[in-house]
């Protein structure tokens, strides 16, 4: 390689590195600009604690949910504000959308969208308000306990219930946390509901149903069999006032991967109550 070729190569590499660094800097600056703009609007005792900056609706522009609060507060005791912010025509647009938010927030990353989950105060669980970004606004679309991605655009939300055991048939005394299944579509959250199935139909539909029934009748009296819209099947049973369920996945005509948990599954998750 001659001297002229080497010089051209060096110039090319330098330009490539410069453009790459500039590109990285530009991407990072949106988050930094939002943090700086909001910091300028806070009183001396408050700070920006966390910036959750992503392209939430996959439209090519990053948005941010920002937690601000007293610099001396932390954890679940933190009395924070939740901001929604974005950059438009070189200017930062930011506003508070929720008050009294604990620190334990998260981003639920689904296949087609990212949802922001803002924690709420509760002594026995961790409820979260779920927000979806639509254009220049953050819209509240769901409330439920701890959420976890299941697959694709599906996720689970845990329901906090006292239904593990009963005294004289009145009042639940055993605390359970059971996951229910949901999915996101076009800005809304839908639940996979279940239908009750008779024992007779259950035995006819699955090859190993007879064996399953015999096995769990040894554990207690079968209360109900539920078939959920996402292909899961629950058997609820009771033994001397103690309530339990077993959940199966379905493969062809067989029930597989049994998972036993306390409490009783319902056809759909009840509305959350504090």
Short mmCIF file of C-alpha atoms in Angstrom, two decimals:
data_model
loop_
_atom_site.label_atom_id
_atom_site.label_comp_id
_atom_site.label_asym_id
_atom_site.label_seq_id
_atom_site.Cartn_x
_atom_site.Cartn_y
_atom_site.Cartn_z
CA UNK A 1 0.00 0.00 0.00
CA UNK A 2 1.51 3.37 -1.03
CA UNK A 3 1.68 6.51 1.09
CA UNK A 4 -1.33 8.15 -0.61
CA UNK A 5 -3.50 5.08 0.00
CA UNK A 6 -2.49 5.00 3.68
CA UNK A 7 -3.42 8.68 4.11
CA UNK A 8 -6.82 8.10 2.51
CA UNK A 9 -7.42 5.09 4.77
CA UNK A 10 -6.49 7.09 7.89
CA UNK A 11 -8.86 9.91 6.90
CA UNK A 12 -11.66 7.42 6.24
CA UNK A 13 -11.18 5.68 9.60
CA UNK A 14 -11.04 9.00 11.45
CA UNK A 15 -14.27 10.11 9.80
CA UNK A 16 -15.92 6.78 10.62
CA UNK A 17 -14.94 7.02 14.29
CA UNK A 18 -16.08 10.66 14.48
CA UNK A 19 -19.49 9.88 12.97
CA UNK A 20 -19.89 6.89 15.30
CA UNK A 21 -19.05 8.90 18.40
CA UNK A 22 -21.31 11.72 17.27
CA UNK A 23 -24.17 9.26 16.69
CA UNK A 24 -23.75 7.72 20.16
CA UNK A 25 -23.59 11.18 21.70
CA UNK A 26 -26.78 12.24 19.91
CA UNK A 27 -28.65 9.20 21.19
CA UNK A 28 -27.46 9.73 24.74
CA UNK A 29 -28.22 13.44 24.69
CA UNK A 30 -32.01 12.96 24.62
CA UNK A 31 -31.91 11.32 28.04
CA UNK A 32 -29.41 13.87 29.35
CA UNK A 33 -31.38 16.82 27.95
CA UNK A 34 -34.59 15.59 29.57
CA UNK A 35 -32.83 15.04 32.91
CA UNK A 36 -31.27 18.50 32.77
CA UNK A 37 -34.53 20.24 31.79
CA UNK A 38 -36.47 18.64 34.62
CA UNK A 39 -33.67 19.23 37.15
CA UNK A 40 -33.84 22.96 36.35
CA UNK A 41 -37.51 22.97 37.38
CA UNK A 42 -37.03 21.29 40.76
CA UNK A 43 -36.61 22.91 44.17
CA UNK A 44 -33.26 22.60 45.97
CA UNK A 45 -34.31 19.64 48.14
CA UNK A 46 -35.51 17.56 45.17
CA UNK A 47 -33.50 15.68 42.56
CA UNK A 48 -34.00 13.51 39.48
CA UNK A 49 -33.74 9.96 40.80
CA UNK A 50 -34.30 7.85 37.70
CA UNK A 51 -34.85 8.40 33.97
CA UNK A 52 -36.51 5.55 32.03
CA UNK A 53 -35.75 6.63 28.46
CA UNK A 54 -36.86 4.41 25.55
CA UNK A 55 -38.75 4.55 22.28
CA UNK A 56 -41.89 3.25 24.00
CA UNK A 57 -44.19 3.17 20.96
CA UNK A 58 -41.53 2.30 18.36
CA UNK A 59 -42.11 5.46 16.31
CA UNK A 60 -38.42 6.38 16.08
CA UNK A 61 -38.47 8.95 18.89
CA UNK A 62 -37.42 8.37 22.48
CA UNK A 63 -39.67 9.34 25.36
CA UNK A 64 -38.95 9.25 29.09
CA UNK A 65 -40.69 8.58 32.36
CA UNK A 66 -38.80 10.37 35.11
CA UNK A 67 -38.90 9.89 38.88
CA UNK A 68 -38.11 12.95 41.01
CA UNK A 69 -38.18 13.35 44.78
CA UNK A 70 -36.46 14.44 47.94
CA UNK A 71 -32.73 13.72 47.84
CA UNK A 72 -32.85 12.17 51.35
CA UNK A 73 -35.73 9.74 50.70
CA UNK A 74 -35.35 6.25 49.25
CA UNK A 75 -37.06 2.89 48.79
CA UNK A 76 -40.78 2.41 49.25
CA UNK A 77 -40.94 5.43 51.56
CA UNK A 78 -39.90 7.82 48.83
CA UNK A 79 -42.64 10.37 48.09
CA UNK A 80 -41.87 10.97 44.43
CA UNK A 81 -43.38 12.62 41.38
CA UNK A 82 -43.64 10.85 38.04
CA UNK A 83 -42.99 12.96 34.92
CA UNK A 84 -43.55 12.19 31.25
CA UNK A 85 -41.16 13.92 28.85
CA UNK A 86 -40.03 13.99 25.22
CA UNK A 87 -38.04 16.20 22.86
CA UNK A 88 -39.84 18.01 20.05
CA UNK A 89 -38.28 20.52 17.63
CA UNK A 90 -35.25 20.84 19.89
CA UNK A 91 -37.28 21.62 23.02
CA UNK A 92 -38.02 19.40 26.03
CA UNK A 93 -41.69 18.96 26.86
CA UNK A 94 -42.20 17.61 30.38
CA UNK A 95 -45.03 17.47 32.93
CA UNK A 96 -45.92 15.65 36.13
CA UNK A 97 -48.50 12.90 35.52
CA UNK A 98 -48.62 11.25 38.96
CA UNK A 99 -47.73 12.01 42.60
CA UNK A 100 -46.72 9.85 45.57
CA UNK A 101 -44.91 7.21 43.52
CA UNK A 102 -42.56 4.75 45.31
CA UNK A 103 -39.11 4.06 43.87
CA UNK A 104 -39.95 0.51 42.70
CA UNK A 105 -41.01 1.32 39.11
CA UNK A 106 -40.15 -0.74 36.01
CA UNK A 107 -40.44 -0.96 32.23
CA UNK A 108 -42.33 -3.95 30.82
CA UNK A 109 -40.65 -4.75 27.49
CA UNK A 110 -43.08 -6.58 25.22
CA UNK A 111 -42.57 -7.50 21.56
CA UNK A 112 -44.44 -4.55 20.00
CA UNK A 113 -44.32 -1.97 22.75
CA UNK A 114 -42.73 -0.94 26.03
CA UNK A 115 -45.06 -0.16 28.92
CA UNK A 116 -44.15 1.89 31.97
CA UNK A 117 -45.23 0.50 35.35
CA UNK A 118 -45.54 3.09 38.14
CA UNK A 119 -45.58 1.58 41.63
CA UNK A 120 -48.35 2.28 44.14
CA UNK A 121 -48.31 2.06 47.94
CA UNK A 122 -49.73 -1.17 49.41
CA UNK A 123 -48.75 -3.18 52.50
CA UNK A 124 -49.30 -6.71 51.15
CA UNK A 125 -48.28 -6.48 47.48
CA UNK A 126 -46.84 -4.22 44.78
CA UNK A 127 -49.61 -2.76 42.61
CA UNK A 128 -48.59 -0.77 39.55
CA UNK A 129 -50.29 1.67 37.21
CA UNK A 130 -49.39 0.81 33.61
CA UNK A 131 -48.87 3.57 31.03
CA UNK A 132 -48.75 3.34 27.25
CA UNK A 133 -47.21 6.11 25.13
CA UNK A 134 -49.51 7.41 22.39
CA UNK A 135 -48.09 10.31 20.40
CA UNK A 136 -47.25 13.09 22.85
CA UNK A 137 -49.08 11.65 25.83
CA UNK A 138 -48.78 8.85 28.37
CA UNK A 139 -52.10 7.06 28.85
CA UNK A 140 -53.02 4.96 31.87
CA UNK A 141 -54.31 1.59 30.61
CA UNK A 142 -54.08 -0.98 33.44
CA UNK A 143 -53.72 -1.53 37.19
CA UNK A 144 -52.44 -4.75 38.69
CA UNK A 145 -49.87 -6.29 41.00
CA UNK A 146 -46.33 -7.25 40.05
CA UNK A 147 -46.09 -7.76 36.29
CA UNK A 148 -43.73 -10.01 34.37
CA UNK A 149 -43.31 -10.67 30.65
CA UNK A 150 -44.67 -14.09 29.65
CA UNK A 151 -43.92 -14.24 25.91
CA UNK A 152 -44.40 -11.98 22.87
CA UNK A 153 -46.98 -9.36 23.87
CA UNK A 154 -48.21 -11.41 26.82
CA UNK A 155 -47.51 -10.81 30.49
CA UNK A 156 -48.68 -11.96 33.90
CA UNK A 157 -50.11 -9.88 36.73
CA UNK A 158 -50.21 -11.33 40.22
CA UNK A 159 -53.46 -11.21 42.21
CA UNK A 160 -53.20 -10.89 45.98
CA UNK A 161 -55.99 -12.96 47.58
CA UNK A 162 -56.88 -14.52 50.94
CA UNK A 163 -58.17 -17.84 49.65
CA UNK A 164 -55.79 -20.57 50.80
CA UNK A 165 -58.02 -21.70 53.69
CA UNK A 166 -61.28 -20.82 55.40
CA UNK A 167 -62.66 -21.05 58.93
CA UNK A 168 -66.17 -22.48 59.11
CA UNK A 169 -66.64 -21.48 55.48
CA UNK A 170 -66.39 -17.78 56.30
CA UNK A 171 -63.48 -15.46 55.53
CA UNK A 172 -60.25 -16.36 53.80
CA UNK A 173 -57.21 -16.57 56.09
CA UNK A 174 -54.45 -17.84 53.81
CA UNK A 175 -52.70 -15.22 51.64
CA UNK A 176 -51.87 -16.28 48.07
CA UNK A 177 -50.33 -14.51 45.08
CA UNK A 178 -51.48 -16.14 41.83
CA UNK A 179 -50.49 -15.00 38.31
CA UNK A 180 -53.18 -14.26 35.74
CA UNK A 181 -52.41 -13.82 32.04
CA UNK A 182 -52.87 -10.73 29.84
CA UNK A 183 -51.82 -9.38 26.45
CA UNK A 184 -51.30 -5.99 24.82
CA UNK A 185 -52.97 -5.05 21.52
CA UNK A 186 -53.41 -1.63 19.88
CA UNK A 187 -53.04 0.43 23.02
CA UNK A 188 -55.19 -1.76 25.26
CA UNK A 189 -54.73 -4.61 27.72
CA UNK A 190 -56.86 -7.75 27.43
CA UNK A 191 -57.14 -10.68 29.82
CA UNK A 192 -57.03 -14.36 28.90
CA UNK A 193 -60.22 -15.53 30.58
CA UNK A 194 -61.21 -19.10 31.40
CA UNK A 195 -64.29 -21.29 31.06
CA UNK A 196 -65.42 -24.04 33.39
CA UNK A 197 -65.12 -27.55 31.96
CA UNK A 198 -67.08 -30.57 33.21
CA UNK A 199 -65.17 -33.61 34.48
CA UNK A 200 -66.86 -35.68 31.76
CA UNK A 201 -65.68 -33.37 28.97
CA UNK A 202 -62.23 -33.09 30.58
CA UNK A 203 -61.78 -36.87 30.53
CA UNK A 204 -62.82 -37.11 26.88
CA UNK A 205 -60.61 -34.26 25.67
CA UNK A 206 -57.18 -35.23 27.08
CA UNK A 207 -55.39 -38.59 26.86
CA UNK A 208 -54.01 -38.49 30.40
CA UNK A 209 -57.04 -36.82 32.02
CA UNK A 210 -58.21 -39.99 33.79
CA UNK A 211 -54.79 -40.44 35.39
CA UNK A 212 -54.70 -36.75 36.41
CA UNK A 213 -58.17 -36.93 38.00
CA UNK A 214 -57.21 -40.02 40.03
CA UNK A 215 -53.97 -38.36 41.17
CA UNK A 216 -55.55 -35.15 42.42
CA UNK A 217 -58.60 -36.79 43.96
CA UNK A 218 -56.12 -38.36 46.35
CA UNK A 219 -55.15 -34.79 47.35
CA UNK A 220 -58.72 -33.62 47.94
CA UNK A 221 -62.13 -32.96 46.42
CA UNK A 222 -62.00 -31.44 42.93
CA UNK A 223 -63.97 -28.19 42.91
CA UNK A 224 -63.60 -27.14 39.29
CA UNK A 225 -61.63 -27.52 36.06
CA UNK A 226 -60.91 -24.30 34.13
CA UNK A 227 -59.60 -24.00 30.58
CA UNK A 228 -57.96 -20.61 29.95
CA UNK A 229 -57.96 -18.88 26.56
CA UNK A 230 -54.14 -19.03 26.30
CA UNK A 231 -54.16 -22.83 26.54
CA UNK A 232 -53.52 -23.30 30.26
CA UNK A 233 -55.71 -25.57 32.38
CA UNK A 234 -56.35 -25.27 36.14
CA UNK A 235 -57.74 -27.88 38.51
CA UNK A 236 -58.97 -26.44 41.82
CA UNK A 237 -59.32 -28.80 44.77
CA UNK A 238 -60.04 -28.68 48.52
CA UNK A 239 -58.92 -30.77 51.47
CA UNK A 240 -60.33 -30.09 54.96
CA UNK A 241 -60.78 -26.38 54.34
CA UNK A 242 -57.45 -25.91 52.56
CA UNK A 243 -57.65 -24.84 48.91
CA UNK A 244 -55.04 -25.64 46.25
CA UNK A 245 -54.75 -25.56 42.46
CA UNK A 246 -52.61 -27.27 39.86
CA UNK A 247 -51.94 -25.61 36.49
CA UNK A 248 -51.05 -27.60 33.35
CA UNK A 249 -49.74 -26.66 29.95
CA UNK A 250 -51.36 -28.47 27.02
CA UNK A 251 -49.35 -30.25 24.35
CA UNK A 252 -51.55 -31.82 21.68
CA UNK A 253 -54.00 -33.99 23.64
CA UNK A 254 -51.86 -34.28 26.75
CA UNK A 255 -51.52 -32.25 29.96
CA UNK A 256 -47.89 -31.49 30.84
CA UNK A 257 -45.73 -29.56 33.33
CA UNK A 258 -48.02 -29.47 36.40
CA UNK A 259 -47.41 -26.53 38.75
CA UNK A 260 -49.07 -26.61 42.18
CA UNK A 261 -49.97 -23.42 44.05
CA UNK A 262 -52.17 -22.35 46.95
CA UNK A 263 -55.65 -20.87 46.54
CA UNK A 264 -58.34 -21.18 43.89
CA UNK A 265 -58.18 -19.90 40.32
CA UNK A 266 -61.18 -17.93 39.02
CA UNK A 267 -62.32 -17.57 35.42
CA UNK A 268 -60.83 -14.06 35.40
CA UNK A 269 -58.71 -11.96 37.73
CA UNK A 270 -60.86 -9.80 40.03
CA UNK A 271 -60.45 -6.03 39.89
CA UNK A 272 -57.61 -4.86 42.10
CA UNK A 273 -58.65 -3.51 45.52
CA UNK A 274 -56.42 -1.82 48.09
#
